[in-house]
Short mmCIF file of N, CA and C and ligand atoms in Angstrom, two decimals:
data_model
loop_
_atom_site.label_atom_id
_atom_site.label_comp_id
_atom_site.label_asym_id
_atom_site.label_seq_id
_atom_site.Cartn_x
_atom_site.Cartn_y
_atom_site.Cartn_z
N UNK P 87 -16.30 -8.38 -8.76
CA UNK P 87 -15.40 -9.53 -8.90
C UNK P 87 -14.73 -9.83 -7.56
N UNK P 88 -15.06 -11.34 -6.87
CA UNK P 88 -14.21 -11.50 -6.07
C UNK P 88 -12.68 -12.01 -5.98
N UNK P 89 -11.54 -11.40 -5.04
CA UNK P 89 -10.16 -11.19 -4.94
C UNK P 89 -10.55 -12.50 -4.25
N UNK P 90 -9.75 -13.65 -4.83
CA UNK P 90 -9.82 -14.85 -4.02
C UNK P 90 -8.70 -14.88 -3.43
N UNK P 91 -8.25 -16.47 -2.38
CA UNK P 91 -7.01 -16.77 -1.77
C UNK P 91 -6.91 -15.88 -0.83
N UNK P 92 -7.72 -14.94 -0.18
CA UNK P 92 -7.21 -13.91 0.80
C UNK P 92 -8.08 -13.79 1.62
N UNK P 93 -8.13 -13.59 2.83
CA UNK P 93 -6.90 -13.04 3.53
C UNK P 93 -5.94 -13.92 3.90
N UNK P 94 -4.22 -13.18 3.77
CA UNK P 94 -3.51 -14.01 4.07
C UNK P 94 -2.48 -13.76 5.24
N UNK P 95 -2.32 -14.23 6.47
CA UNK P 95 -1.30 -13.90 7.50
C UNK P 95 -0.10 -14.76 7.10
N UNK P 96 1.06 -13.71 6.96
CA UNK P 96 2.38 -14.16 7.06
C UNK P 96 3.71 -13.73 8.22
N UNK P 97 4.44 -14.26 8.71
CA UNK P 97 5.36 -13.56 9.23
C UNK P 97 6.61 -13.07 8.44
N UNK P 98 7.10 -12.08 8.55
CA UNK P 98 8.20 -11.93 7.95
C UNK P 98 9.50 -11.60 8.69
N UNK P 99 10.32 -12.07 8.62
CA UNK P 99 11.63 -11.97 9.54
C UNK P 99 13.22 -10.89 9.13
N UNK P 100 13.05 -10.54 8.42
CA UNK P 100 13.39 -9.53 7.37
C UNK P 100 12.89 -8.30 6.95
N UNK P 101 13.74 -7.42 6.49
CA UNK P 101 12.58 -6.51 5.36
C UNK P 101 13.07 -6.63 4.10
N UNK P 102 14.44 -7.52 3.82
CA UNK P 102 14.04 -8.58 2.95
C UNK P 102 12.97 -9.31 2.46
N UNK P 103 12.72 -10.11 3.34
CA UNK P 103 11.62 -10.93 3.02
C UNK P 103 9.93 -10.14 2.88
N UNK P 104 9.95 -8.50 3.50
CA UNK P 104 8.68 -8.62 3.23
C UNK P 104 8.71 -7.49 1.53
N UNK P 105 10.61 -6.98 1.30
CA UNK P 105 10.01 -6.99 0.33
C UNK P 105 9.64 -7.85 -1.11
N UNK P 106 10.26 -9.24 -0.61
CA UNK P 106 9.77 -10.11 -1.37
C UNK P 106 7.86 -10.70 -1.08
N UNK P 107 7.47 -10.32 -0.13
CA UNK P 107 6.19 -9.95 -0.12
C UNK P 107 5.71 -9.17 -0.82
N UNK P 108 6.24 -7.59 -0.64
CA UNK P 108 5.59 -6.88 -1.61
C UNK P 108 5.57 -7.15 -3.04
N UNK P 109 6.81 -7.74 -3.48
CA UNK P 109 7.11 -7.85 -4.98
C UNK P 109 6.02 -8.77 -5.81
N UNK P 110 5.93 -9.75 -4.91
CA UNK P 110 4.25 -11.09 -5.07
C UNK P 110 2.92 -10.08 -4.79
N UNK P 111 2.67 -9.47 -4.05
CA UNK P 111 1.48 -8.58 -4.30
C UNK P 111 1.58 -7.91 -5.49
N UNK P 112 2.86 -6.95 -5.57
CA UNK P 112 2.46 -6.00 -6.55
C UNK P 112 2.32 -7.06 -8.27
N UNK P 113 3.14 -8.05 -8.34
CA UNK P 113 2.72 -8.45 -9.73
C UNK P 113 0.94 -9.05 -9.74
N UNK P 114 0.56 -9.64 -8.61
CA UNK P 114 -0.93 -9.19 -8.79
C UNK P 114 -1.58 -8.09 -8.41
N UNK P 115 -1.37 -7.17 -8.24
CA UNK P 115 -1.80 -5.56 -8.63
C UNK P 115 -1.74 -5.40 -10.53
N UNK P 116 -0.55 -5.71 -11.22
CA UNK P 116 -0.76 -5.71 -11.94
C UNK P 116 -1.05 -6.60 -12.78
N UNK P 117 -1.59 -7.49 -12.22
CA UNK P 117 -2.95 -8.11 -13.40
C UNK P 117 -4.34 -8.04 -13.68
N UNK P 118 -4.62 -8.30 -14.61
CA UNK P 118 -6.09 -8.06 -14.62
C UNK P 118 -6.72 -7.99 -13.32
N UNK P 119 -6.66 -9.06 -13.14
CA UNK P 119 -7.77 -9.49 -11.84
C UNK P 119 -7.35 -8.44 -10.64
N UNK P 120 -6.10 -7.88 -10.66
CA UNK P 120 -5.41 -7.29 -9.66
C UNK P 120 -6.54 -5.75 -8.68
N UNK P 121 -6.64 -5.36 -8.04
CA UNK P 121 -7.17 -4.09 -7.40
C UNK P 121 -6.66 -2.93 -8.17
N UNK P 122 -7.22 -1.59 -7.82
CA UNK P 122 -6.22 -1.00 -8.09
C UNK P 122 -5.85 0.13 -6.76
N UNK P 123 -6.32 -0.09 -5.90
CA UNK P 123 -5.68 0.26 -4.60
C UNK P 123 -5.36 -0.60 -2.93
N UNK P 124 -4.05 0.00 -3.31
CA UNK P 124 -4.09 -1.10 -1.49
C UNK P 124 -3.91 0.27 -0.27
N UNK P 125 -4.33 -0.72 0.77
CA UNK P 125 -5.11 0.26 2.07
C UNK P 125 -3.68 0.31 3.19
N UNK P 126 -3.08 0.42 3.25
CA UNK P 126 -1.91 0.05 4.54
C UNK P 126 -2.20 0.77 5.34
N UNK P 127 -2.13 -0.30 6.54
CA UNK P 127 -2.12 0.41 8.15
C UNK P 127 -0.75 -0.59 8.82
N UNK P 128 -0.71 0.61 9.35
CA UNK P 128 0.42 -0.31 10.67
C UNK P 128 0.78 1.03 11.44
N UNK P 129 1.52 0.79 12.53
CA UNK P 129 2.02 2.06 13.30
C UNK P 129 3.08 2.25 12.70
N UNK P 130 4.12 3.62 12.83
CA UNK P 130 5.16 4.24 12.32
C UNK P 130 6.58 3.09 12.51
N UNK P 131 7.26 2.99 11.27
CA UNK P 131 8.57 2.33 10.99
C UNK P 131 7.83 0.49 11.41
N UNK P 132 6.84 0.52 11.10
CA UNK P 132 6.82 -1.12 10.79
C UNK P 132 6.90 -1.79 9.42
N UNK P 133 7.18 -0.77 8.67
CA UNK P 133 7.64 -1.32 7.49
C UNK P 133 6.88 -0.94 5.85
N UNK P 134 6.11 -0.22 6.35
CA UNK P 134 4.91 -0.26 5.10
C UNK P 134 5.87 0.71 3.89
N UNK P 135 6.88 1.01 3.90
CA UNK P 135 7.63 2.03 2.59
C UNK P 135 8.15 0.82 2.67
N UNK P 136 9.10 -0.60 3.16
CA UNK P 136 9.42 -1.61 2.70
C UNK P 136 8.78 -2.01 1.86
N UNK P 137 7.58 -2.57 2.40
CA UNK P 137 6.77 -3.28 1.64
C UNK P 137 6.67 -2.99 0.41
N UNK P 138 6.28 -1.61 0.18
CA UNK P 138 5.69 -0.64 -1.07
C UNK P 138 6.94 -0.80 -2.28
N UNK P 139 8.52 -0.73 -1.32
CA UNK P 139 9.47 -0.51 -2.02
C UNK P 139 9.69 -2.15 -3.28
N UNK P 140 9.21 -3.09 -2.61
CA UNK P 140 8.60 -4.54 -3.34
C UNK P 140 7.42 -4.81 -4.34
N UNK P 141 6.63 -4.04 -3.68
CA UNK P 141 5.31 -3.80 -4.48
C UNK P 141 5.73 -2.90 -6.16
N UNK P 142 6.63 -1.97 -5.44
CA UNK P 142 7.38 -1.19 -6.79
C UNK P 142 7.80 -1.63 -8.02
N UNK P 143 8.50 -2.61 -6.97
CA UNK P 143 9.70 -2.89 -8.46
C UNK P 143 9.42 -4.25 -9.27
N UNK P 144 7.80 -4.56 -8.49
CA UNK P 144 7.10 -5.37 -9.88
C UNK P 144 6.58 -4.39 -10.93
N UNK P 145 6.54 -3.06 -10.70
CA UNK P 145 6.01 -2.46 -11.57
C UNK P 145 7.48 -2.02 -12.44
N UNK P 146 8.49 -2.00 -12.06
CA UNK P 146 9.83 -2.37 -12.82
C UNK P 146 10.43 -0.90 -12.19
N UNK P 147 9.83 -0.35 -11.00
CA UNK P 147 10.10 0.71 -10.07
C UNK P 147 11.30 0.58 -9.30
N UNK P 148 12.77 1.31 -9.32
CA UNK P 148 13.81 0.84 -8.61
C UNK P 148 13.68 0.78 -7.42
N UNK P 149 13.90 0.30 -6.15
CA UNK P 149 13.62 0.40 -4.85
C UNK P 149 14.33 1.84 -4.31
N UNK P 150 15.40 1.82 -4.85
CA UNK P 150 15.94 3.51 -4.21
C UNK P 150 15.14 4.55 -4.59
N UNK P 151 14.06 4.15 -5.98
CA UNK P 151 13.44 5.65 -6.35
C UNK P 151 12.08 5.59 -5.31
N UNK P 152 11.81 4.62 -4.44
CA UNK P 152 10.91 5.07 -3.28
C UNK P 152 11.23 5.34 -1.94
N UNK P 153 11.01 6.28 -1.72
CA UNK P 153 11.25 6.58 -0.65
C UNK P 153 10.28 7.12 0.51
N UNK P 154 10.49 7.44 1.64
CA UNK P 154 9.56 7.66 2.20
C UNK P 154 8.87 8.64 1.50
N UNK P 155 7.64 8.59 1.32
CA UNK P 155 6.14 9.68 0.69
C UNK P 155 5.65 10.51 1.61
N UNK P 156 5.95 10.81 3.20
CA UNK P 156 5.70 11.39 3.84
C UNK P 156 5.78 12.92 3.69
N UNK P 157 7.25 13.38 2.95
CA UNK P 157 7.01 14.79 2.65
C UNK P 157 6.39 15.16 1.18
N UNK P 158 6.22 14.19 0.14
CA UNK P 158 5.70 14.43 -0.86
C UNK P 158 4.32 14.18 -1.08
N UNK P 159 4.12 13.26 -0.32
CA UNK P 159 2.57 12.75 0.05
C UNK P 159 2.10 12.24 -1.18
N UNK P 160 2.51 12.32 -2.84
CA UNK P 160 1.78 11.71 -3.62
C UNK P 160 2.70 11.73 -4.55
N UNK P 161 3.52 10.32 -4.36
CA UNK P 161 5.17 10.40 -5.57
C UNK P 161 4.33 9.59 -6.33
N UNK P 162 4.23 10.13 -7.73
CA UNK P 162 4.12 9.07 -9.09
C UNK P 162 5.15 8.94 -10.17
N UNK P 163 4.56 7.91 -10.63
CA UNK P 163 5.74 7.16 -11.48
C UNK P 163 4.76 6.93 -12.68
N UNK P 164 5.71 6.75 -13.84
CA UNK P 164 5.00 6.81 -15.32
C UNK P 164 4.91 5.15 -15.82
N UNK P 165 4.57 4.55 -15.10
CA UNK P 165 4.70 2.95 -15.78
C UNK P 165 3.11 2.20 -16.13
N UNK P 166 2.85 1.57 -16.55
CA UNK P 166 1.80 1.03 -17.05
C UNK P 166 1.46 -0.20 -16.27
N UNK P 167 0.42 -0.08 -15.48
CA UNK P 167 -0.15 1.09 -15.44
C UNK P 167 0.39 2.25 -14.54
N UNK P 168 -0.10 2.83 -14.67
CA UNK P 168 0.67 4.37 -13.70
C UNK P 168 0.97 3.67 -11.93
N UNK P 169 1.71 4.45 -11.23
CA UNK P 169 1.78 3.90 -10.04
C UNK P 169 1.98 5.06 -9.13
N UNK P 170 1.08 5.41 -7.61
CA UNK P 170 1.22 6.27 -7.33
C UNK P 170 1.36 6.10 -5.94
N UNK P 171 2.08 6.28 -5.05
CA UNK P 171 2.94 6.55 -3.99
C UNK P 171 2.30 7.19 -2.96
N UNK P 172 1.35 7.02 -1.96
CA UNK P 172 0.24 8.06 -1.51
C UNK P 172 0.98 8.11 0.21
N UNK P 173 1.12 8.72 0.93
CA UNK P 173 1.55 8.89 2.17
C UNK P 173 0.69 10.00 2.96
N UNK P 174 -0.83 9.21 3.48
CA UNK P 174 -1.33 10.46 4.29
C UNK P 174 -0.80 10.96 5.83
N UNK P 175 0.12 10.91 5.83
CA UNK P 175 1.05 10.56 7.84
C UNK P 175 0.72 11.97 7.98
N UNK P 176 0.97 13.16 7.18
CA UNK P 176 0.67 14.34 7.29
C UNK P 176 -0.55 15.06 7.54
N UNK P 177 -1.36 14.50 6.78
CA UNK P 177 -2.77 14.67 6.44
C UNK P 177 -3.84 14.52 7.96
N UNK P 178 -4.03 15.34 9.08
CA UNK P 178 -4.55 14.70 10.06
C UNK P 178 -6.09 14.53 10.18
N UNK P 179 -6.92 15.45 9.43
CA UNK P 179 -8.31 15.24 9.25
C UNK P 179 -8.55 14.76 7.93
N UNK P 180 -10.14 14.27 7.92
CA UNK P 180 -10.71 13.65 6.46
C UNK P 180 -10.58 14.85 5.54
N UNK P 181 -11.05 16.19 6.24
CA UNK P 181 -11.09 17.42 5.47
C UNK P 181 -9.65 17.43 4.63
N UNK P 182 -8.70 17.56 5.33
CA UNK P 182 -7.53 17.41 4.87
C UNK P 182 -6.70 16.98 4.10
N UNK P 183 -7.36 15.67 4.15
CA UNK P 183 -7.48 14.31 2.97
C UNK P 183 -7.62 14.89 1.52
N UNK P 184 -8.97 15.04 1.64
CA UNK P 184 -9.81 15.72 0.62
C UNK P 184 -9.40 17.27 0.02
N UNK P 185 -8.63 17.61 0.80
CA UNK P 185 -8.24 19.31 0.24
C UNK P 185 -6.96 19.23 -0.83
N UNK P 186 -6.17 17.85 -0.29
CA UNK P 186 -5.47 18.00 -0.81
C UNK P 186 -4.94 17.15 -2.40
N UNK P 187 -6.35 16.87 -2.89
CA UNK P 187 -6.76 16.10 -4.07
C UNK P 187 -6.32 14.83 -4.14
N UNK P 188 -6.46 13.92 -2.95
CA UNK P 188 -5.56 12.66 -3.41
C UNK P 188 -6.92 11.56 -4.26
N UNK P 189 -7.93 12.08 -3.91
CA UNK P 189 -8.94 11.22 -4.51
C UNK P 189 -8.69 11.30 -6.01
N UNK P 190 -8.07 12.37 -7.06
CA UNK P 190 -7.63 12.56 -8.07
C UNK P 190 -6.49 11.15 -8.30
N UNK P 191 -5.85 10.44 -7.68
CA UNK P 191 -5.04 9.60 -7.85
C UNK P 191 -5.92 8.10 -7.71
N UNK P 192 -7.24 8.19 -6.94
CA UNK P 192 -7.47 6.91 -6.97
C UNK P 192 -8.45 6.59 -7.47
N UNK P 193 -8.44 5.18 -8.16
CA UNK P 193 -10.01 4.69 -8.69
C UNK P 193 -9.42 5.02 -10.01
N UNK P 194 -8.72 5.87 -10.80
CA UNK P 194 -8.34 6.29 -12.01
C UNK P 194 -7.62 5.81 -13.38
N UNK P 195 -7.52 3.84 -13.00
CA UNK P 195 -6.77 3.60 -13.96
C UNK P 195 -5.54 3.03 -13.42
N UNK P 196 -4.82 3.82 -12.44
CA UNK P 196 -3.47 3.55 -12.00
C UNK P 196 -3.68 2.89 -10.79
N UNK P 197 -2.42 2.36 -10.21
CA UNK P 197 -2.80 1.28 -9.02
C UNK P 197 -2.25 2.41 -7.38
N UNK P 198 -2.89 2.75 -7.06
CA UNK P 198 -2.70 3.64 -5.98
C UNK P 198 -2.22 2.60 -4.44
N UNK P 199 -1.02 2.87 -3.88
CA UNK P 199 -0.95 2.45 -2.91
C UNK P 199 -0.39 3.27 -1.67
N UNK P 200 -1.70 3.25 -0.48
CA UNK P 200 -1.61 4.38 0.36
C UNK P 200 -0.86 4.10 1.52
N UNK P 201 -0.47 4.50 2.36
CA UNK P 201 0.31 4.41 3.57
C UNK P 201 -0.71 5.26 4.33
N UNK P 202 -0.81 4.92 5.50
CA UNK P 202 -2.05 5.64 7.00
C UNK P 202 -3.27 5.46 5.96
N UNK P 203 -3.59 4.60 5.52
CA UNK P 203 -4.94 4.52 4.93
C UNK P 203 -6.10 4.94 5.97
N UNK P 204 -5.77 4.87 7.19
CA UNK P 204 -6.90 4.98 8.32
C UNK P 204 -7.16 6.56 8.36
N UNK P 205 -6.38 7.34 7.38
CA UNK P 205 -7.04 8.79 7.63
C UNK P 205 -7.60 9.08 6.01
N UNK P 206 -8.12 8.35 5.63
CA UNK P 206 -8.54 8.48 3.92
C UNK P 206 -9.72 8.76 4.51
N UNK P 207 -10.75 9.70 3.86
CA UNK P 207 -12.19 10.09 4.17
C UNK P 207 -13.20 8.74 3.66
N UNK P 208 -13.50 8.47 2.63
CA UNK P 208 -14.31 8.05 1.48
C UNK P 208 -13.67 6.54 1.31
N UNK P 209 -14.71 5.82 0.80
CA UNK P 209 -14.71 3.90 0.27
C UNK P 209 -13.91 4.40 -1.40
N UNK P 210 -12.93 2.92 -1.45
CA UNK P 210 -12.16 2.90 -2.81
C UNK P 210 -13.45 2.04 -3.47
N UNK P 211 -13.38 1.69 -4.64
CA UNK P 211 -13.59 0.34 -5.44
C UNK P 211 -13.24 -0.69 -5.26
N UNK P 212 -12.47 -1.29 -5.78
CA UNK P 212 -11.75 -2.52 -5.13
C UNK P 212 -10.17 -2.13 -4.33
N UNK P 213 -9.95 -2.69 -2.97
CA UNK P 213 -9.00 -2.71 -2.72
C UNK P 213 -8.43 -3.69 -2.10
N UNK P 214 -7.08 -3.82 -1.85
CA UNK P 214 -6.46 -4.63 -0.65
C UNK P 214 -5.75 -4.15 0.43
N UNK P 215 -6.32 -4.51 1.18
CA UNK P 215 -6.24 -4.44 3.06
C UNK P 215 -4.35 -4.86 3.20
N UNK P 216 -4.05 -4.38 4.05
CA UNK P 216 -2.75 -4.85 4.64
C UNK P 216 -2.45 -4.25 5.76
N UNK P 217 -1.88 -5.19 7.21
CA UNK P 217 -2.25 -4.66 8.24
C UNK P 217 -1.23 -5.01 8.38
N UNK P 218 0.28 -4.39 9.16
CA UNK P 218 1.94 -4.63 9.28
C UNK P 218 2.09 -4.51 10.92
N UNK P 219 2.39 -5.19 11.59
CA UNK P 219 2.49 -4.91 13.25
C UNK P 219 3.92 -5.83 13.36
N UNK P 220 4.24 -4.81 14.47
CA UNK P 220 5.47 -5.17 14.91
C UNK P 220 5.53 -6.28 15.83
N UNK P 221 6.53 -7.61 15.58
CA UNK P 221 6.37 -8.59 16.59
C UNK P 221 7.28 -8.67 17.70
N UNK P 222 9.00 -8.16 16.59
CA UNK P 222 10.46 -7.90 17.09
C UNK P 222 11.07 -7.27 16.57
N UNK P 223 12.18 -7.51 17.33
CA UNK P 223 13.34 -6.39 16.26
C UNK P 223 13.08 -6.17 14.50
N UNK P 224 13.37 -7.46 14.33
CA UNK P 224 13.17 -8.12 12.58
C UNK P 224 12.14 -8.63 12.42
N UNK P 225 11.08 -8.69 13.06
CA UNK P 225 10.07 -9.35 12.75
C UNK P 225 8.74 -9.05 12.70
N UNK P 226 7.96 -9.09 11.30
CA UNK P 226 6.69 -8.24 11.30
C UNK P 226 5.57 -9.14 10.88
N UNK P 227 3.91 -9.38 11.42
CA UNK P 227 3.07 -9.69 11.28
C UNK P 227 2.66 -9.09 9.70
N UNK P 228 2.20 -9.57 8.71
CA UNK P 228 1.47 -8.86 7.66
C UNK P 228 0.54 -9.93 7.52
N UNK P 229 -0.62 -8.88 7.67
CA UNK P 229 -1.85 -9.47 7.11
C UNK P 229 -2.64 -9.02 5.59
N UNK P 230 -2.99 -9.69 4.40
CA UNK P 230 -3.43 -9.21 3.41
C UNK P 230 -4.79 -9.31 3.13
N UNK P 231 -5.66 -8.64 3.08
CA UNK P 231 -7.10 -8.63 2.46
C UNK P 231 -7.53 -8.27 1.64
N UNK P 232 -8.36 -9.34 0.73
CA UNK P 232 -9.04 -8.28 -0.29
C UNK P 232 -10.21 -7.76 0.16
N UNK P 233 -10.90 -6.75 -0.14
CA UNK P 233 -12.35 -6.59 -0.18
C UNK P 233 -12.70 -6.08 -1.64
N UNK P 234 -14.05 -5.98 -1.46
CA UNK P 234 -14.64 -5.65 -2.98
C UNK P 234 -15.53 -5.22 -2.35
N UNK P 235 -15.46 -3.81 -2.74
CA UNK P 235 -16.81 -2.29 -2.86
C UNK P 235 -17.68 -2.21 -3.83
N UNK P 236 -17.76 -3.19 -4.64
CA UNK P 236 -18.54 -3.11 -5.54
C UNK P 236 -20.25 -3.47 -5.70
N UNK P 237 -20.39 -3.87 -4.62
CA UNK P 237 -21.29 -4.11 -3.72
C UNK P 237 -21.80 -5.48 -5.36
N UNK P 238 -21.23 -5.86 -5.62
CA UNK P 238 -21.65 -7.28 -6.65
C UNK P 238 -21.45 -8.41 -6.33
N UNK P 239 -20.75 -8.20 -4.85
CA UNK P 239 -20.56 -10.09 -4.24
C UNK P 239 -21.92 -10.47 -3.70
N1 ATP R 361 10.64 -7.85 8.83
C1 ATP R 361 10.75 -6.54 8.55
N2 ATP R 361 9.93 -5.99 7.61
C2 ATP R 361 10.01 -4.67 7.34
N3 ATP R 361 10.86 -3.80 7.91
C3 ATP R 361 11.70 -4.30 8.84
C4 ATP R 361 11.68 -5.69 9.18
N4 ATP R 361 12.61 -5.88 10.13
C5 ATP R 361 13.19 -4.71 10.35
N5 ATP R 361 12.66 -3.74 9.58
C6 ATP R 361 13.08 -2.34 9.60
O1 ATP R 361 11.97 -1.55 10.02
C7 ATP R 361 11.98 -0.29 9.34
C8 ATP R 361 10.69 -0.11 8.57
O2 ATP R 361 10.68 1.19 8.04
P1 ATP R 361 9.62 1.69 6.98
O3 ATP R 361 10.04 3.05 6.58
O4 ATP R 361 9.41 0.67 5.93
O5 ATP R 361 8.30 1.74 7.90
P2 ATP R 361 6.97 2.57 7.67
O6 ATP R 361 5.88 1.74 8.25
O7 ATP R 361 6.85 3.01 6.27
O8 ATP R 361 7.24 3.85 8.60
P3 ATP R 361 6.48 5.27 8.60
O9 ATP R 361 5.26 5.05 9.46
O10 ATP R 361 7.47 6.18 9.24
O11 ATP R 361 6.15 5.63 7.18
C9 ATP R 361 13.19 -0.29 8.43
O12 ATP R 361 14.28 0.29 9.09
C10 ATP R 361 13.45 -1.80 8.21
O13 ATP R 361 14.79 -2.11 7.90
MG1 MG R 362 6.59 4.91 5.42
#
């Protein structure tokens, strides 16, 4: 199934505003048509636990109960569908990735959204791309993509 309308470049001038970005992604995460994993890259403190913290609380997730995932590396939450919190910043090889069962969280039903996606070993199913770069002080590039692994396009 193709993720239409995307890719989309926005600026955001806030982290306000991008987590009103996230909050518009995550209610299509949870729809049908929605993925069930998104890919985040950006370099460190450009915002991607903002984002996520938006993406959350369409899932009716408080923004204070996310927090950085860096020392927990895989915070979940019990909501429907499940929602899981993935932070590989720790994780420095694919081996590593993989040792430490996060593939158990994805592809599974629940909507997995990763932070350093660039050190994940292995292809998701369907996901969405998001690429966060710093422009200024307050101000961040986000780019959104879908792709589809399903090799059916
Ligand atoms: N437009 C913006 N969007 C997002 N964050 C912004 C923006 N402007 C300023 N900020 C600030 O940038 C910081 C982003 O931190 P955040 O923890 O979300 O980044 P991160 O990419 O998750 O970092 P890390 O790589 O350490 O996990 C916050 O302090 C936030 O207030
Ligand atoms: Mg973070």
């Amino acid at each position: 199934m193709e993720i239409e309308c995307l890719p989309v470049r926005m600026i955001s001038k806030s982290s306000a505003e991008t987590e009103q970005i996230g909050f518009k992604l995550g209610a299509f995460l949870r729809s049908p048509a929605g993925a069930k994993t998104v890919l985040l890259y950006g370099d460190l403190g450009t915002g991607k636990t903002t984002l996520i913290k938006g993406i959350a609380s369409a899932f009716g997730i408080e923004k204070r109960d996310v927090g950085s995932a860096s020392y927990v590396m895989v915070a979940e939450y019990e909501t429907e569908p499940p929602f899981y919190h993935i932070d590989l910043y720790r994780l420095e090889s694919h081996a590593a990735v993989d040792a430490a069962g996060i593939w158990e969280y994805i592809d599974t039903g629940g909507v997995a959204v990763i932070e350093w996606a660039e050190r994940l070993s292995g292809e998701t199913e369907k996901a969405v791309k998001v690429r966060i770069s710093h422009v200024a002080e307050n101000e961040r590039e986000i780019v959104i993509e879908g792709i589809d692994n399903n090799g059916d396009d």
